[in-house]
Amino acid sequence: MNEHALFSPARLERNFYTRDVLEVAPDLLGKILVCKTADRWLRFRITETEAYRGAADLACHASKGRTQRTEAMFLQGGVIYMYLIYGTYWMFNVVTGEKDNPQAVLVRGLENTYGPGRLTRLLHMDKNFYGEDMTVSPRIWAEDDGLRPAFRSGKRIGVDYAGEWRDKPWRFFVA
DNA sequence: TGAGTGATCGTA
DNA sequence: ACGATCACTCAC
């Protein structure tokens, strides 16, 4: 058994994720998220993302320091950072950049499901996926089939508290 | 437009 | 121990 028998040849590899979050977030648009749930495999195109960029970005959880919750953000690109918000909704983030440079992409929308809390419910994703590495995981990864959708950008949602970082156009969505 | 929800983290 | 906070969603 060789490596290619285990992994899809189209799976995005490490060098896709270790770039700056402002490159990775728009590049994830149109990629196919493949996820195994209890009873079946799901495949959905990513249609909306948001970039959270390092300790300086006051909207980024890492700006409050390195804690147990944010630890995954400090790992190398490709790892999953999950967190619970409002006691109800799990947020799915893909870590980007090099180790110890805390950045992540919040996946906000899929082709058939809009909303970061709704899509994790659809995919049955919760803390169970915290720290999972999308470059090697047997149950979740992203694929590139060559599609490069046109997209637009705008302000991030729900970060009005973030001072000068509030208005950064770091939300990306398929036109 | 506002209530619900509970893990997390700073303060004590 | 306690209270404030929160990258949201749904019902009203």
mmCIF file of C-alpha atoms (C1' of nucleotides) in Angstrom:
data_model
loop_
_atom_site.group_PDB
_atom_site.id
_atom_site.type_symbol
_atom_site.label_atom_id
_atom_site.label_comp_id
_atom_site.label_asym_id
_atom_site.label_seq_id
_atom_site.Cartn_x
_atom_site.Cartn_y
_atom_site.Cartn_z
ATOM 1 C CA MET A 1 0.000 0.000 0.000
ATOM 2 C CA ASN A 2 1.456 3.350 -0.949
ATOM 3 C CA GLU A 3 0.681 6.903 -0.051
ATOM 4 C CA HIS A 4 -1.517 7.509 -3.073
ATOM 5 C CA ALA A 5 -3.752 4.598 -2.205
ATOM 6 C CA LEU A 6 -4.631 6.380 1.024
ATOM 7 C CA PHE A 7 -5.055 9.939 -0.126
ATOM 8 C CA SER A 8 -7.018 11.574 -2.877
ATOM 9 C CA PRO A 9 -4.615 13.040 -5.439
ATOM 10 C CA ALA A 10 -6.680 16.229 -5.479
ATOM 11 C CA ARG A 11 -6.399 16.847 -1.766
ATOM 12 C CA LEU A 12 -4.910 20.221 -0.918
ATOM 13 C CA GLU A 13 -1.473 19.764 0.564
ATOM 14 C CA ARG A 14 0.536 21.530 3.202
ATOM 15 C CA ASN A 15 1.945 24.242 0.976
ATOM 16 C CA PHE A 16 -1.568 25.446 0.172
ATOM 17 C CA TYR A 17 -2.295 26.155 3.830
ATOM 18 C CA THR A 18 1.035 27.481 5.055
ATOM 19 C CA ARG A 19 0.679 30.707 3.039
ATOM 20 C CA ASP A 20 -0.632 33.939 4.536
ATOM 21 C CA VAL A 21 -4.296 33.821 5.529
ATOM 22 C CA LEU A 22 -5.099 36.674 3.122
ATOM 23 C CA GLU A 23 -4.078 34.376 0.262
ATOM 24 C CA VAL A 24 -5.593 31.185 1.616
ATOM 25 C CA ALA A 25 -9.016 32.599 2.547
ATOM 26 C CA PRO A 26 -9.980 33.659 -1.014
ATOM 27 C CA ASP A 27 -8.253 30.615 -2.509
ATOM 28 C CA LEU A 28 -10.488 28.300 -0.483
ATOM 29 C CA LEU A 29 -13.520 29.602 -2.399
ATOM 30 C CA GLY A 30 -14.650 26.952 -4.862
ATOM 31 C CA LYS A 31 -12.645 24.198 -3.186
ATOM 32 C CA ILE A 32 -14.593 21.054 -2.329
ATOM 33 C CA LEU A 33 -14.887 20.209 1.340
ATOM 34 C CA VAL A 34 -15.090 16.451 1.831
ATOM 35 C CA CYS A 35 -16.304 15.245 5.208
ATOM 36 C CA LYS A 36 -17.312 11.847 6.560
ATOM 37 C CA THR A 37 -20.339 11.823 8.858
ATOM 38 C CA ALA A 38 -21.650 8.807 10.741
ATOM 39 C CA ASP A 39 -23.667 7.476 7.841
ATOM 40 C CA ARG A 40 -22.236 9.011 4.678
ATOM 41 C CA TRP A 41 -19.713 11.158 2.860
ATOM 42 C CA LEU A 42 -20.576 14.790 2.199
ATOM 43 C CA ARG A 43 -19.013 16.972 -0.486
ATOM 44 C CA PHE A 44 -19.767 20.687 -0.685
ATOM 45 C CA ARG A 45 -18.081 23.597 -2.381
ATOM 46 C CA ILE A 46 -16.891 26.411 -0.112
ATOM 47 C CA THR A 47 -18.599 29.715 -0.962
ATOM 48 C CA GLU A 48 -17.712 32.100 1.855
ATOM 49 C CA THR A 49 -14.700 32.574 4.114
ATOM 50 C CA GLU A 50 -13.217 35.097 6.515
ATOM 51 C CA ALA A 51 -9.576 35.748 7.404
ATOM 52 C CA TYR A 52 -8.365 36.204 10.976
ATOM 53 C CA ARG A 53 -4.800 37.344 10.911
ATOM 54 C CA GLY A 54 -2.429 37.035 13.834
ATOM 55 C CA ALA A 55 -2.029 38.526 17.296
ATOM 56 C CA ALA A 56 -2.224 42.098 16.009
ATOM 57 C CA ASP A 57 -5.707 41.598 14.520
ATOM 58 C CA LEU A 58 -8.035 42.504 17.390
ATOM 59 C CA ALA A 59 -10.829 40.446 15.822
ATOM 60 C CA CYS A 60 -8.630 37.335 15.931
ATOM 61 C CA HIS A 61 -8.911 35.165 19.047
ATOM 62 C CA ALA A 62 -5.125 34.959 19.169
ATOM 63 C CA SER A 63 -4.985 38.685 19.955
ATOM 64 C CA LYS A 64 -6.102 37.790 23.498
ATOM 65 C CA GLY A 65 -3.068 35.574 23.878
ATOM 66 C CA ARG A 66 -2.210 31.919 23.660
ATOM 67 C CA THR A 67 -4.661 29.838 25.689
ATOM 68 C CA GLN A 68 -5.885 26.282 25.720
ATOM 69 C CA ARG A 69 -8.747 27.211 23.411
ATOM 70 C CA THR A 70 -6.612 28.994 20.818
ATOM 71 C CA GLU A 71 -3.698 26.551 20.886
ATOM 72 C CA ALA A 72 -4.610 25.061 17.494
ATOM 73 C CA MET A 73 -4.236 28.453 15.828
ATOM 74 C CA PHE A 74 -0.549 28.402 16.678
ATOM 75 C CA LEU A 75 0.048 25.138 14.823
ATOM 76 C CA GLN A 76 1.035 24.938 11.171
ATOM 77 C CA GLY A 77 -1.436 25.595 8.376
ATOM 78 C CA GLY A 78 -3.888 22.816 7.549
ATOM 79 C CA VAL A 79 -4.984 22.058 11.116
ATOM 80 C CA ILE A 80 -8.592 22.627 12.211
ATOM 81 C CA TYR A 81 -9.499 25.137 14.929
ATOM 82 C CA MET A 82 -13.000 24.576 16.351
ATOM 83 C CA TYR A 83 -14.666 26.680 19.021
ATOM 84 C CA LEU A 84 -18.096 26.971 20.555
ATOM 85 C CA ILE A 85 -19.893 30.295 20.490
ATOM 86 C CA TYR A 86 -23.014 31.390 22.378
ATOM 87 C CA GLY A 87 -23.145 27.973 23.996
ATOM 88 C CA THR A 88 -24.684 26.512 20.865
ATOM 89 C CA TYR A 89 -22.750 26.836 17.633
ATOM 90 C CA TRP A 90 -19.456 25.271 16.625
ATOM 91 C CA MET A 91 -17.294 27.373 14.310
ATOM 92 C CA PHE A 92 -15.090 25.631 11.765
ATOM 93 C CA ASN A 93 -11.760 27.301 11.068
ATOM 94 C CA VAL A 94 -8.797 26.212 8.985
ATOM 95 C CA VAL A 95 -5.448 27.300 10.397
ATOM 96 C CA THR A 96 -3.077 28.951 7.920
ATOM 97 C CA GLY A 97 0.520 30.146 7.841
ATOM 98 C CA GLU A 98 3.554 28.749 9.577
ATOM 99 C CA LYS A 99 3.738 27.393 13.109
ATOM 100 C CA ASP A 100 3.542 30.063 15.840
ATOM 101 C CA ASN A 101 1.964 32.592 13.490
ATOM 102 C CA PRO A 102 -1.675 32.379 14.625
ATOM 103 C CA GLN A 103 -4.001 32.792 11.669
ATOM 104 C CA ALA A 104 -7.156 31.014 10.578
ATOM 105 C CA VAL A 105 -9.927 31.036 7.995
ATOM 106 C CA LEU A 106 -13.487 30.865 9.289
ATOM 107 C CA VAL A 107 -15.580 28.836 6.855
ATOM 108 C CA ARG A 108 -18.841 30.793 6.731
ATOM 109 C CA GLY A 109 -20.711 29.235 3.832
ATOM 110 C CA LEU A 110 -21.029 26.192 1.586
ATOM 111 C CA GLU A 111 -22.840 26.032 -1.733
ATOM 112 C CA ASN A 112 -26.104 24.860 -0.190
ATOM 113 C CA THR A 113 -25.787 26.103 3.358
ATOM 114 C CA TYR A 114 -25.218 29.658 4.444
ATOM 115 C CA GLY A 115 -24.007 30.338 7.997
ATOM 116 C CA PRO A 116 -20.979 29.118 9.965
ATOM 117 C CA GLY A 117 -23.125 27.547 12.695
ATOM 118 C CA ARG A 118 -25.459 25.872 10.250
ATOM 119 C CA LEU A 119 -22.739 24.257 8.192
ATOM 120 C CA THR A 120 -21.045 22.615 11.162
ATOM 121 C CA ARG A 121 -24.417 21.210 12.157
ATOM 122 C CA LEU A 122 -24.842 19.831 8.646
ATOM 123 C CA LEU A 123 -21.380 18.251 8.724
ATOM 124 C CA HIS A 124 -21.717 17.049 12.330
ATOM 125 C CA MET A 125 -18.570 18.939 13.257
ATOM 126 C CA ASP A 126 -17.793 19.848 16.860
ATOM 127 C CA LYS A 127 -14.861 19.783 19.313
ATOM 128 C CA ASN A 128 -14.211 16.290 18.056
ATOM 129 C CA PHE A 129 -12.521 17.870 15.015
ATOM 130 C CA TYR A 130 -10.317 20.215 17.045
ATOM 131 C CA GLY A 131 -6.691 19.831 15.921
ATOM 132 C CA GLU A 132 -7.511 17.534 12.986
ATOM 133 C CA ASP A 133 -4.982 17.930 10.167
ATOM 134 C CA MET A 134 -6.747 18.322 6.811
ATOM 135 C CA THR A 135 -3.637 17.292 4.878
ATOM 136 C CA VAL A 136 -3.677 13.778 6.348
ATOM 137 C CA SER A 137 -7.065 13.230 8.022
ATOM 138 C CA PRO A 138 -9.058 10.193 6.831
ATOM 139 C CA ARG A 139 -12.368 11.955 7.505
ATOM 140 C CA ILE A 140 -12.032 15.550 6.326
ATOM 141 C CA TRP A 141 -10.069 17.420 3.691
ATOM 142 C CA ALA A 142 -10.410 19.906 0.827
ATOM 143 C CA GLU A 143 -10.004 19.173 -2.871
ATOM 144 C CA ASP A 144 -9.123 21.324 -5.849
ATOM 145 C CA ASP A 145 -10.930 20.430 -9.058
ATOM 146 C CA GLY A 146 -9.661 23.453 -10.934
ATOM 147 C CA LEU A 147 -12.632 25.757 -10.467
ATOM 148 C CA ARG A 148 -11.667 29.379 -9.803
ATOM 149 C CA PRO A 149 -14.920 31.210 -9.036
ATOM 150 C CA ALA A 150 -15.220 34.981 -9.280
ATOM 151 C CA PHE A 151 -15.557 36.450 -5.814
ATOM 152 C CA ARG A 152 -15.989 39.674 -3.924
ATOM 153 C CA SER A 153 -14.827 40.858 -0.543
ATOM 154 C CA GLY A 154 -16.333 42.856 2.299
ATOM 155 C CA LYS A 155 -16.110 43.588 5.986
ATOM 156 C CA ARG A 156 -16.067 40.711 8.416
ATOM 157 C CA ILE A 157 -19.265 39.914 10.300
ATOM 158 C CA GLY A 158 -19.702 40.408 14.032
ATOM 159 C CA VAL A 159 -16.401 42.109 14.848
ATOM 160 C CA ASP A 160 -17.586 45.630 15.632
ATOM 161 C CA TYR A 161 -15.558 45.572 18.848
ATOM 162 C CA ALA A 162 -12.251 45.244 16.982
ATOM 163 C CA GLY A 163 -11.317 48.928 16.635
ATOM 164 C CA GLU A 164 -9.416 49.735 13.481
ATOM 165 C CA TRP A 165 -9.581 46.067 12.481
ATOM 166 C CA ARG A 166 -13.358 46.159 12.277
ATOM 167 C CA ASP A 167 -13.477 47.394 8.699
ATOM 168 C CA LYS A 168 -10.808 45.243 7.099
ATOM 169 C CA PRO A 169 -12.314 43.699 3.925
ATOM 170 C CA TRP A 170 -11.314 40.202 4.925
ATOM 171 C CA ARG A 171 -14.547 38.411 4.178
ATOM 172 C CA PHE A 172 -14.608 36.675 0.805
ATOM 173 C CA PHE A 173 -17.624 35.272 -0.971
ATOM 174 C CA VAL A 174 -18.457 33.799 -4.357
ATOM 175 C CA ALA A 175 -20.148 36.388 -6.564
ATOM 176 C "C1'" DT B 1 -35.044 42.770 17.246
ATOM 177 C "C1'" DG B 2 -33.992 40.160 21.206
ATOM 178 C "C1'" DA B 3 -33.460 35.770 23.887
ATOM 179 C "C1'" DG B 4 -31.004 31.646 24.388
ATOM 180 C "C1'" DT B 5 -26.759 29.062 25.480
ATOM 181 C "C1'" DG B 6 -22.432 27.272 28.038
ATOM 182 C "C1'" DA B 7 -17.292 27.040 27.463
ATOM 183 C "C1'" DT B 8 -13.686 30.052 28.355
ATOM 184 C "C1'" DC B 9 -10.824 33.276 30.780
ATOM 185 C "C1'" DG B 10 -9.647 37.151 33.848
ATOM 186 C "C1'" DT B 11 -10.259 38.522 38.443
ATOM 187 C "C1'" DA B 12 -10.428 37.209 43.318
ATOM 188 C "C1'" DA C 1 -15.962 30.782 42.720
ATOM 189 C "C1'" DC C 2 -18.036 34.352 39.791
ATOM 190 C "C1'" DG C 3 -19.242 37.265 36.047
ATOM 191 C "C1'" DA C 4 -18.482 39.126 31.422
ATOM 192 C "C1'" DT C 5 -17.875 37.919 26.941
ATOM 193 C "C1'" DC C 6 -19.025 35.830 22.535
ATOM 194 C "C1'" DA C 7 -16.164 35.357 14.510
ATOM 195 C "C1'" DC C 8 -24.506 32.998 15.856
ATOM 196 C "C1'" DT C 9 -29.286 31.493 14.881
ATOM 197 C "C1'" DC C 10 -34.111 31.429 15.154
ATOM 198 C "C1'" DA C 11 -38.579 32.959 16.546
ATOM 199 C "C1'" DC C 12 -41.144 36.966 17.204
#
